Short mmCIF file of C-alpha atoms in Angstrom, two decimals:
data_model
loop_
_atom_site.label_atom_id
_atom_site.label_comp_id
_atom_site.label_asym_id
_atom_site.label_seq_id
_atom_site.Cartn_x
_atom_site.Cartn_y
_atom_site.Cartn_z
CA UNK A 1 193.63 371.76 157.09
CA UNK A 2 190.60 370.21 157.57
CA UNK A 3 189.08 367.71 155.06
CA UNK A 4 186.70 368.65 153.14
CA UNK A 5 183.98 365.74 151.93
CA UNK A 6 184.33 366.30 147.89
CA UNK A 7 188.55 365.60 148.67
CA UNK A 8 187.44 361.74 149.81
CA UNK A 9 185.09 361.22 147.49
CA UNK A 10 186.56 359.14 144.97
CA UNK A 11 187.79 357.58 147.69
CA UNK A 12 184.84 356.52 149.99
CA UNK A 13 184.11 353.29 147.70
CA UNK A 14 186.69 351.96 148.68
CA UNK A 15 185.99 350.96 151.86
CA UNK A 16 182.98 348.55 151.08
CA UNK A 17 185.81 346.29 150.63
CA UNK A 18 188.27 347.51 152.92
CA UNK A 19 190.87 350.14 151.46
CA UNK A 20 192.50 351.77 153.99
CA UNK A 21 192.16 355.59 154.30
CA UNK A 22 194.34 358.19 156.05
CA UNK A 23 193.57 358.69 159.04
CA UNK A 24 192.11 362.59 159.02
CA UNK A 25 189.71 361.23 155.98
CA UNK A 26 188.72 358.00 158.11
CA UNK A 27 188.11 360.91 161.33
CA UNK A 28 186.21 363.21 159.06
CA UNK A 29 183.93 360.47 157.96
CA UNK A 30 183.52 359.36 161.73
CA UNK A 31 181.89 362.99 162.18
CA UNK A 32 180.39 363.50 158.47
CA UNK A 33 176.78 362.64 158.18
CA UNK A 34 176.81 363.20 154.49
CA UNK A 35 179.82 360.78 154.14
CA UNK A 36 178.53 357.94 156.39
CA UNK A 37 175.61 358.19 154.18
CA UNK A 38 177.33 358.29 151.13
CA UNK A 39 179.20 355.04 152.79
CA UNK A 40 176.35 353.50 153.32
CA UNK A 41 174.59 353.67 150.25
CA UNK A 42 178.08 352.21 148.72
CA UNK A 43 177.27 349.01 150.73
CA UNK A 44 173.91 348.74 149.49
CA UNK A 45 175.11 348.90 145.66
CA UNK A 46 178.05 346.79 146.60
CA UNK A 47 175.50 344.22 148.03
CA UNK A 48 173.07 344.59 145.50
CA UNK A 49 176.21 343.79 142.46
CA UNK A 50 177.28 341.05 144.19
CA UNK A 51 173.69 339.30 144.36
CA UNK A 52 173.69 339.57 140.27
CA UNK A 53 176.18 336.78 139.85
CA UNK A 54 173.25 334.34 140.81
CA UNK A 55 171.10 335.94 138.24
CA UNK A 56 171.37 334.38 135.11
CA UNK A 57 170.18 336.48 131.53
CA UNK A 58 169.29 334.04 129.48
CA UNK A 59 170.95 333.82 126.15
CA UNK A 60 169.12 333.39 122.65
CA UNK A 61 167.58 329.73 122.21
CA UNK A 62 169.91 329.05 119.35
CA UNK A 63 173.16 330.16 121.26
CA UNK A 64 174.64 326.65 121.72
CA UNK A 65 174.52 325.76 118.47
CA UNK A 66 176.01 328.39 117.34
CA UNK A 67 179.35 327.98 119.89
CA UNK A 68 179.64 324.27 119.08
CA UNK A 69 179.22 325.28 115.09
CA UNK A 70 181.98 327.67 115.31
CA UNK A 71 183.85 325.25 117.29
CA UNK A 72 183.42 322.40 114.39
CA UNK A 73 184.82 325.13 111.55
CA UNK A 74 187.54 326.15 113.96
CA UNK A 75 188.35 321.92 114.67
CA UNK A 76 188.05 320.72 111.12
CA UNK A 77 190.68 323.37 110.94
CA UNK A 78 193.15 322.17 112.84
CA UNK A 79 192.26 319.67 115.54
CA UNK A 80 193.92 319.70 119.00
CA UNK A 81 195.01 316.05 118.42
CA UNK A 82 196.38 316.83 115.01
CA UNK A 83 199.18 318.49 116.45
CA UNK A 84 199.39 315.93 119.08
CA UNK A 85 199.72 313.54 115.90
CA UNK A 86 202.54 315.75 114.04
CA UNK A 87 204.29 315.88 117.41
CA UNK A 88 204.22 312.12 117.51
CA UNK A 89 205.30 311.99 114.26
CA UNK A 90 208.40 314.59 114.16
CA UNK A 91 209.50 312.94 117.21
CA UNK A 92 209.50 309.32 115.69
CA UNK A 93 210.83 310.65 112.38
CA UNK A 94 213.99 311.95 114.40
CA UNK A 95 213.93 308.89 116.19
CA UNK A 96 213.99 306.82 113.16
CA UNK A 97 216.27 309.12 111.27
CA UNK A 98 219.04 309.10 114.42
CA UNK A 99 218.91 304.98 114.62
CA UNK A 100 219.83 304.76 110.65
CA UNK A 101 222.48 306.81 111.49
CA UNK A 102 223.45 305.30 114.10
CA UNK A 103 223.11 301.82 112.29
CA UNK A 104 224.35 303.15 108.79
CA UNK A 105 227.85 304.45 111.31
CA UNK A 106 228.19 300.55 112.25
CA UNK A 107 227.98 299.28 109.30
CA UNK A 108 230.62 301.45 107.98
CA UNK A 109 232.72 301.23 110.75
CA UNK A 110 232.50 297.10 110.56
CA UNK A 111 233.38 297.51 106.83
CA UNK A 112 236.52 299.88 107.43
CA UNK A 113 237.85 297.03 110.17
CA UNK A 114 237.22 293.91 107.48
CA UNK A 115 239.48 295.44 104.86
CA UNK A 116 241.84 296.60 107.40
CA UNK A 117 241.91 292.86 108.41
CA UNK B 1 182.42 310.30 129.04
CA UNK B 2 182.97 312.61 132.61
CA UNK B 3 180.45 314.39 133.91
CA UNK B 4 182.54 317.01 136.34
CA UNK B 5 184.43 319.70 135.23
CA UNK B 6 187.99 318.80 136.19
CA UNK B 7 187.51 315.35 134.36
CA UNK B 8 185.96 317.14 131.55
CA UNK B 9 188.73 320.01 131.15
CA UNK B 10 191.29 316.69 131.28
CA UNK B 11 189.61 315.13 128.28
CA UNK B 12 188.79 318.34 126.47
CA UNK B 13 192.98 318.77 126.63
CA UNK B 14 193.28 315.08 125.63
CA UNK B 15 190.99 315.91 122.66
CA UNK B 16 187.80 315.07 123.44
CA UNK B 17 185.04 317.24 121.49
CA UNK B 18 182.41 315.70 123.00
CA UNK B 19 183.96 316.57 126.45
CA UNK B 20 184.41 320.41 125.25
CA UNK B 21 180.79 320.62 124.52
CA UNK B 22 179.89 319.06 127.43
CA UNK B 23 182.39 321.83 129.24
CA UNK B 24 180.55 324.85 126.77
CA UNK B 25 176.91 323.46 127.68
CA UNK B 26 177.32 323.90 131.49
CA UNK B 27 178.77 326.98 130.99
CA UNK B 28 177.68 329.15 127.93
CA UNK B 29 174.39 330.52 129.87
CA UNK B 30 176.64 332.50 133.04
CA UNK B 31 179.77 333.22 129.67
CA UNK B 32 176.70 335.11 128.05
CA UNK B 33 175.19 336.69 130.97
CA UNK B 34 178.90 338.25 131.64
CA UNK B 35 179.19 338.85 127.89
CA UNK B 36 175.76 340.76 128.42
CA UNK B 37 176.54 342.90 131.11
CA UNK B 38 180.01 344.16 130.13
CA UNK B 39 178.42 344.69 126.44
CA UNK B 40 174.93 345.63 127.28
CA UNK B 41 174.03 344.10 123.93
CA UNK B 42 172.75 340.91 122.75
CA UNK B 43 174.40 340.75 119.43
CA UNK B 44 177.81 341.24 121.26
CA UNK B 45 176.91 339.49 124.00
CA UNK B 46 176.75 336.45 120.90
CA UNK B 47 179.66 337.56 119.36
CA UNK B 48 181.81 337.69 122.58
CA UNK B 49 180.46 334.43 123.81
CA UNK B 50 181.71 332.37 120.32
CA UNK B 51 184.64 333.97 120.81
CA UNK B 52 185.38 332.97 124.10
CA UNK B 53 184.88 329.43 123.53
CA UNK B 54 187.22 329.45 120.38
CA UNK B 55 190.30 331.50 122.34
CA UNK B 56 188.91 328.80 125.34
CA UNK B 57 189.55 326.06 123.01
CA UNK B 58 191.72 326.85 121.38
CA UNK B 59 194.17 327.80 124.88
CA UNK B 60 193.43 324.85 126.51
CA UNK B 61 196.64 323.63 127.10
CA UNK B 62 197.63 327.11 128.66
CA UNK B 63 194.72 326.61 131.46
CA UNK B 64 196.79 324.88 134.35
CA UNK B 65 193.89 324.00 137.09
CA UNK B 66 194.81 326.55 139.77
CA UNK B 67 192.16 328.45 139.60
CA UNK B 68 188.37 327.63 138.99
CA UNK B 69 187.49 326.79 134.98
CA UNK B 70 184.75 329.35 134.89
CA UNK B 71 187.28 331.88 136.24
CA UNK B 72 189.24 331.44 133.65
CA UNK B 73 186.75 331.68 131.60
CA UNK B 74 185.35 334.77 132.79
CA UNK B 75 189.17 335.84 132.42
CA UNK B 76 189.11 335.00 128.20
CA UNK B 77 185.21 336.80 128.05
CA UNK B 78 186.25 340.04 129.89
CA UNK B 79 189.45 340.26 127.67
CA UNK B 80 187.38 339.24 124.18
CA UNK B 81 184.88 341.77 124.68
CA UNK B 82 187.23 344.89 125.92
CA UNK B 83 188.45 343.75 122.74
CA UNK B 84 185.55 343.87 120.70
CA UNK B 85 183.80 346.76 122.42
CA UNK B 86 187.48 348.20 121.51
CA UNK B 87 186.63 347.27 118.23
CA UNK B 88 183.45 348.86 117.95
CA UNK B 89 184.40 351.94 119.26
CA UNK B 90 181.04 353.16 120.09
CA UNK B 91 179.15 353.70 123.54
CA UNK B 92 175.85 351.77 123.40
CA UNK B 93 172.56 353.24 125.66
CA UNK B 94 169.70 350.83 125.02
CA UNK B 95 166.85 350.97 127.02
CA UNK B 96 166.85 348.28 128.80
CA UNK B 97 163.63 345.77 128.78
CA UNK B 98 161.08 345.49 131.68
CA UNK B 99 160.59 341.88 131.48
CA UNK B 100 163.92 340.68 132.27
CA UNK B 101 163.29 337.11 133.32
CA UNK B 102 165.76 336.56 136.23
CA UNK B 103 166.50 333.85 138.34
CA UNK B 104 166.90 334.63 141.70
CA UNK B 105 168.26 331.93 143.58
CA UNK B 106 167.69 333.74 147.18
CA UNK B 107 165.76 333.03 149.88
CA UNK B 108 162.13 334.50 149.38
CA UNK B 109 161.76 337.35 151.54
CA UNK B 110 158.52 339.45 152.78
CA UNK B 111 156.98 341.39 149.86
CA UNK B 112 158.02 344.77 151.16
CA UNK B 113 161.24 344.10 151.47
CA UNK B 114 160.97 342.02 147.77
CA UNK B 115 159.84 345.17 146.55
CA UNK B 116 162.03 347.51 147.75
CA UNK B 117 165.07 345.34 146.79
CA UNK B 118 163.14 344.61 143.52
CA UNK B 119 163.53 348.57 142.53
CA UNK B 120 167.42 349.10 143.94
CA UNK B 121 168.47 345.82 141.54
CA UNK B 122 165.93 348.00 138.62
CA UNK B 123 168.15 350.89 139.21
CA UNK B 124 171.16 349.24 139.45
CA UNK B 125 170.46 347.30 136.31
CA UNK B 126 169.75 350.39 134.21
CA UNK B 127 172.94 352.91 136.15
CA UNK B 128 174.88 349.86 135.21
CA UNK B 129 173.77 350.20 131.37
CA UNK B 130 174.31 353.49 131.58
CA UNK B 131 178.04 353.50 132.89
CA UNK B 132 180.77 354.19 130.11
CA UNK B 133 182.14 350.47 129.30
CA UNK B 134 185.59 351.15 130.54
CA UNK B 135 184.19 351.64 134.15
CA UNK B 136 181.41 348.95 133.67
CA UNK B 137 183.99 346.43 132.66
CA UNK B 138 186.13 346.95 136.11
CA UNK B 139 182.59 347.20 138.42
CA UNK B 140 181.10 344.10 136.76
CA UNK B 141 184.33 341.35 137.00
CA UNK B 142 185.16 343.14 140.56
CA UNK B 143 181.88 343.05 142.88
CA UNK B 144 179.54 340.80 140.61
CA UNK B 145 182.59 338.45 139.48
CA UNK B 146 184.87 339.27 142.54
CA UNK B 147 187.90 338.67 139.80
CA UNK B 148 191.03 339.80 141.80
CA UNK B 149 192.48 343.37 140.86
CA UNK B 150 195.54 341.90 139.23
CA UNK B 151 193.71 339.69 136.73
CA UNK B 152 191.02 342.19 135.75
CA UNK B 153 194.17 344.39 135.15
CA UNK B 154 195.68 342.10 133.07
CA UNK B 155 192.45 341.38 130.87
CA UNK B 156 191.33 345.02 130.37
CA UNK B 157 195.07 345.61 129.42
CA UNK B 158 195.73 348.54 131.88
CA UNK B 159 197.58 348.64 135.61
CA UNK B 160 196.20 347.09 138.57
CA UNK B 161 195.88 350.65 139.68
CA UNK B 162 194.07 352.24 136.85
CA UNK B 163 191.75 349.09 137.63
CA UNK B 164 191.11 350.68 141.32
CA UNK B 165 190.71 354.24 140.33
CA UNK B 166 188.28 353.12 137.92
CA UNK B 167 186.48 350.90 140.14
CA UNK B 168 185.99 353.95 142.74
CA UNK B 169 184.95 356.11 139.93
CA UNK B 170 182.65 353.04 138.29
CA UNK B 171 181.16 352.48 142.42
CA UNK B 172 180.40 356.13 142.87
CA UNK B 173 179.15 357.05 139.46
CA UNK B 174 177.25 353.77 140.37
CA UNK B 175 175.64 355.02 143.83
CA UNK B 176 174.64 358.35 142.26
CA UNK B 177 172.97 357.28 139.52
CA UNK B 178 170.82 354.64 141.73
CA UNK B 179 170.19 356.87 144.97
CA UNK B 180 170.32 360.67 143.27
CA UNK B 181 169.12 360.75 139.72
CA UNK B 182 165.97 361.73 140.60
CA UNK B 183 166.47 363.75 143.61
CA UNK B 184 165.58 367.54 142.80
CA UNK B 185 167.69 369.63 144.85
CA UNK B 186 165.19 370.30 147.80
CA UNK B 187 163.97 366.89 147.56
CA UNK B 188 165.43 365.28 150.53
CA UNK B 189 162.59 362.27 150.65
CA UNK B 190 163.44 360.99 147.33
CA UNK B 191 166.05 358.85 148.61
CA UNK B 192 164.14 357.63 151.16
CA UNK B 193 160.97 357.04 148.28
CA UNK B 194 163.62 355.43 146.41
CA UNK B 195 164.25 352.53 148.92
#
């Protein structure tokens, strides 16, 4: 059956950045004036999208301000080095905690062997 | 304090506000211009942009270097405003303005040829406006941002190959809209009046 151009259609984009098609769509674009136009004109856009990303719109003048503001409510929050601080903190608690134990287990344990004695 | 990026991102993690502003200053203006084509709006674009930088800062620790800060940025503005356009829940169609000031960083080139080009990025500006977010989103991070398939997937929330079939849909609604719009039906020189 032979292809028809609307059954590639949605397809043709694709190859601006190299999808494979079969091989009867790829042979009926080789011979399909309206399709190697259509191709073509996908290149062009594809081109012309791809030169945007050195355009720049530029934002409102008070934009910055604005992102660092929200950024000073959001920190005064909770600050990254808060929880840096409470991790610091558990962790020497434990550590702290576990040597007393530790210690308080000695002690003990000395005690026991002087009234044994 | 560090001026480059990599040094900045390191002190940011360590902490350093002064080092995230430093990292939102020499980026905010390309965050918003993304914010402003995948919204259309500058209100959103605003909104999207603040929000970035707080899921930004807020994340820092999950950013791991392997790809390009900006990317990843890009990555947290695409996802924030399929989330807010989500949100909104409402297709916008400004006009949009004739006196765009743009920076084209290009080479000058001869004034036919800067004219001609001049009206395809016009057209392409406006079809782009006019494109239903969901296929402007996956056209704009693809061949503007040339995100890869699998992480504009993953921000827009749907499969890497609903992201392709709406790219193809998003390029050809895309080339219609600049080359045939205003092509009558026997007017076969109106494409070639259009370029």
């Amino acid at each position: 059956m032979p292809v028809r151009c609307e059954r590639i259609s949605d397809d043709l984009p694709g190859l601006v950045d190299g999808a494979a098609l079969p091989e009867p769509a790829l042979r009926h674009v080789r011979h399909c004036l309206r399709c190697q136009a259509a191709s073509s004109r996908d290149r062009r856009v594809h081109r012309a999208l791809g030169e945007l990303a050195t355009q720049a719109h530029p934002p409102p003048t008070t934009l910055y301000a604005d992102i660092v503001g929200a950024l000073d409510a959001a920190s005064s929050a909770v600050p990254p080095e808060a929880h840096h601080r409470r991790r610091v903190a558990y962790v020497g608690t434990l550590a702290a905690a576990t040597a007393a134990g530790v210690g308080g287990a000695l002690v003990l344990a000395a005690r026991g062997r002087r009234l044994a004695g | 304090m560090p001026t480059d990026t990599a040094a900045l991102v390191d002190a940011a993690r360590r902490g350093d506000r002064q080092a995230f502003d430093a990292l939102v200053r020499a980026t905010y203006v390309d965050t918003y211009t993304l914010a402003h084509r995948l919204t259309g709006d500058d209100d959103d674009a605003c909104d999207v942009v603040q929000e970035t930088y707080l899921r930004a800062y807020r994340g820092l620790d999950r950013f791991r270097g392997d790809a390009q800060f900006t990317t990843w940025l890009y990555r947290i503005t695409a996802n924030c405003a399929s989330t807010h356009l989500g949100r909104r829940r409402r297709h916008r169609h400004d006009e949009l303005d004739d006196d765009h000031p743009v920076g084209d960083l290009r080479l000058a080139h001869d004034p036919e040829g800067r004219a001609e080009h001049g009206l395809l990025r016009e057209r392409l500006q406006r079809a782009l406006r006019r494109l239903p977010p969901r296929l402007r989103a996956v056209v704009v991070l693809r061949d503007v941002y040339d995100l890869p398939h699998e992480a504009i997937a993953a921000e827009l929330g749907i499969s890497e190959s609903a992201a392709k079939v709406r790219l193809h849909r998003a390029r050809r609604k895309l080339r219609d809209d600049v080359f045939l719009r205003q092509l009558g039906p026997d007017d076969t020189e109106g494409d070639a009046r259009a370029m």
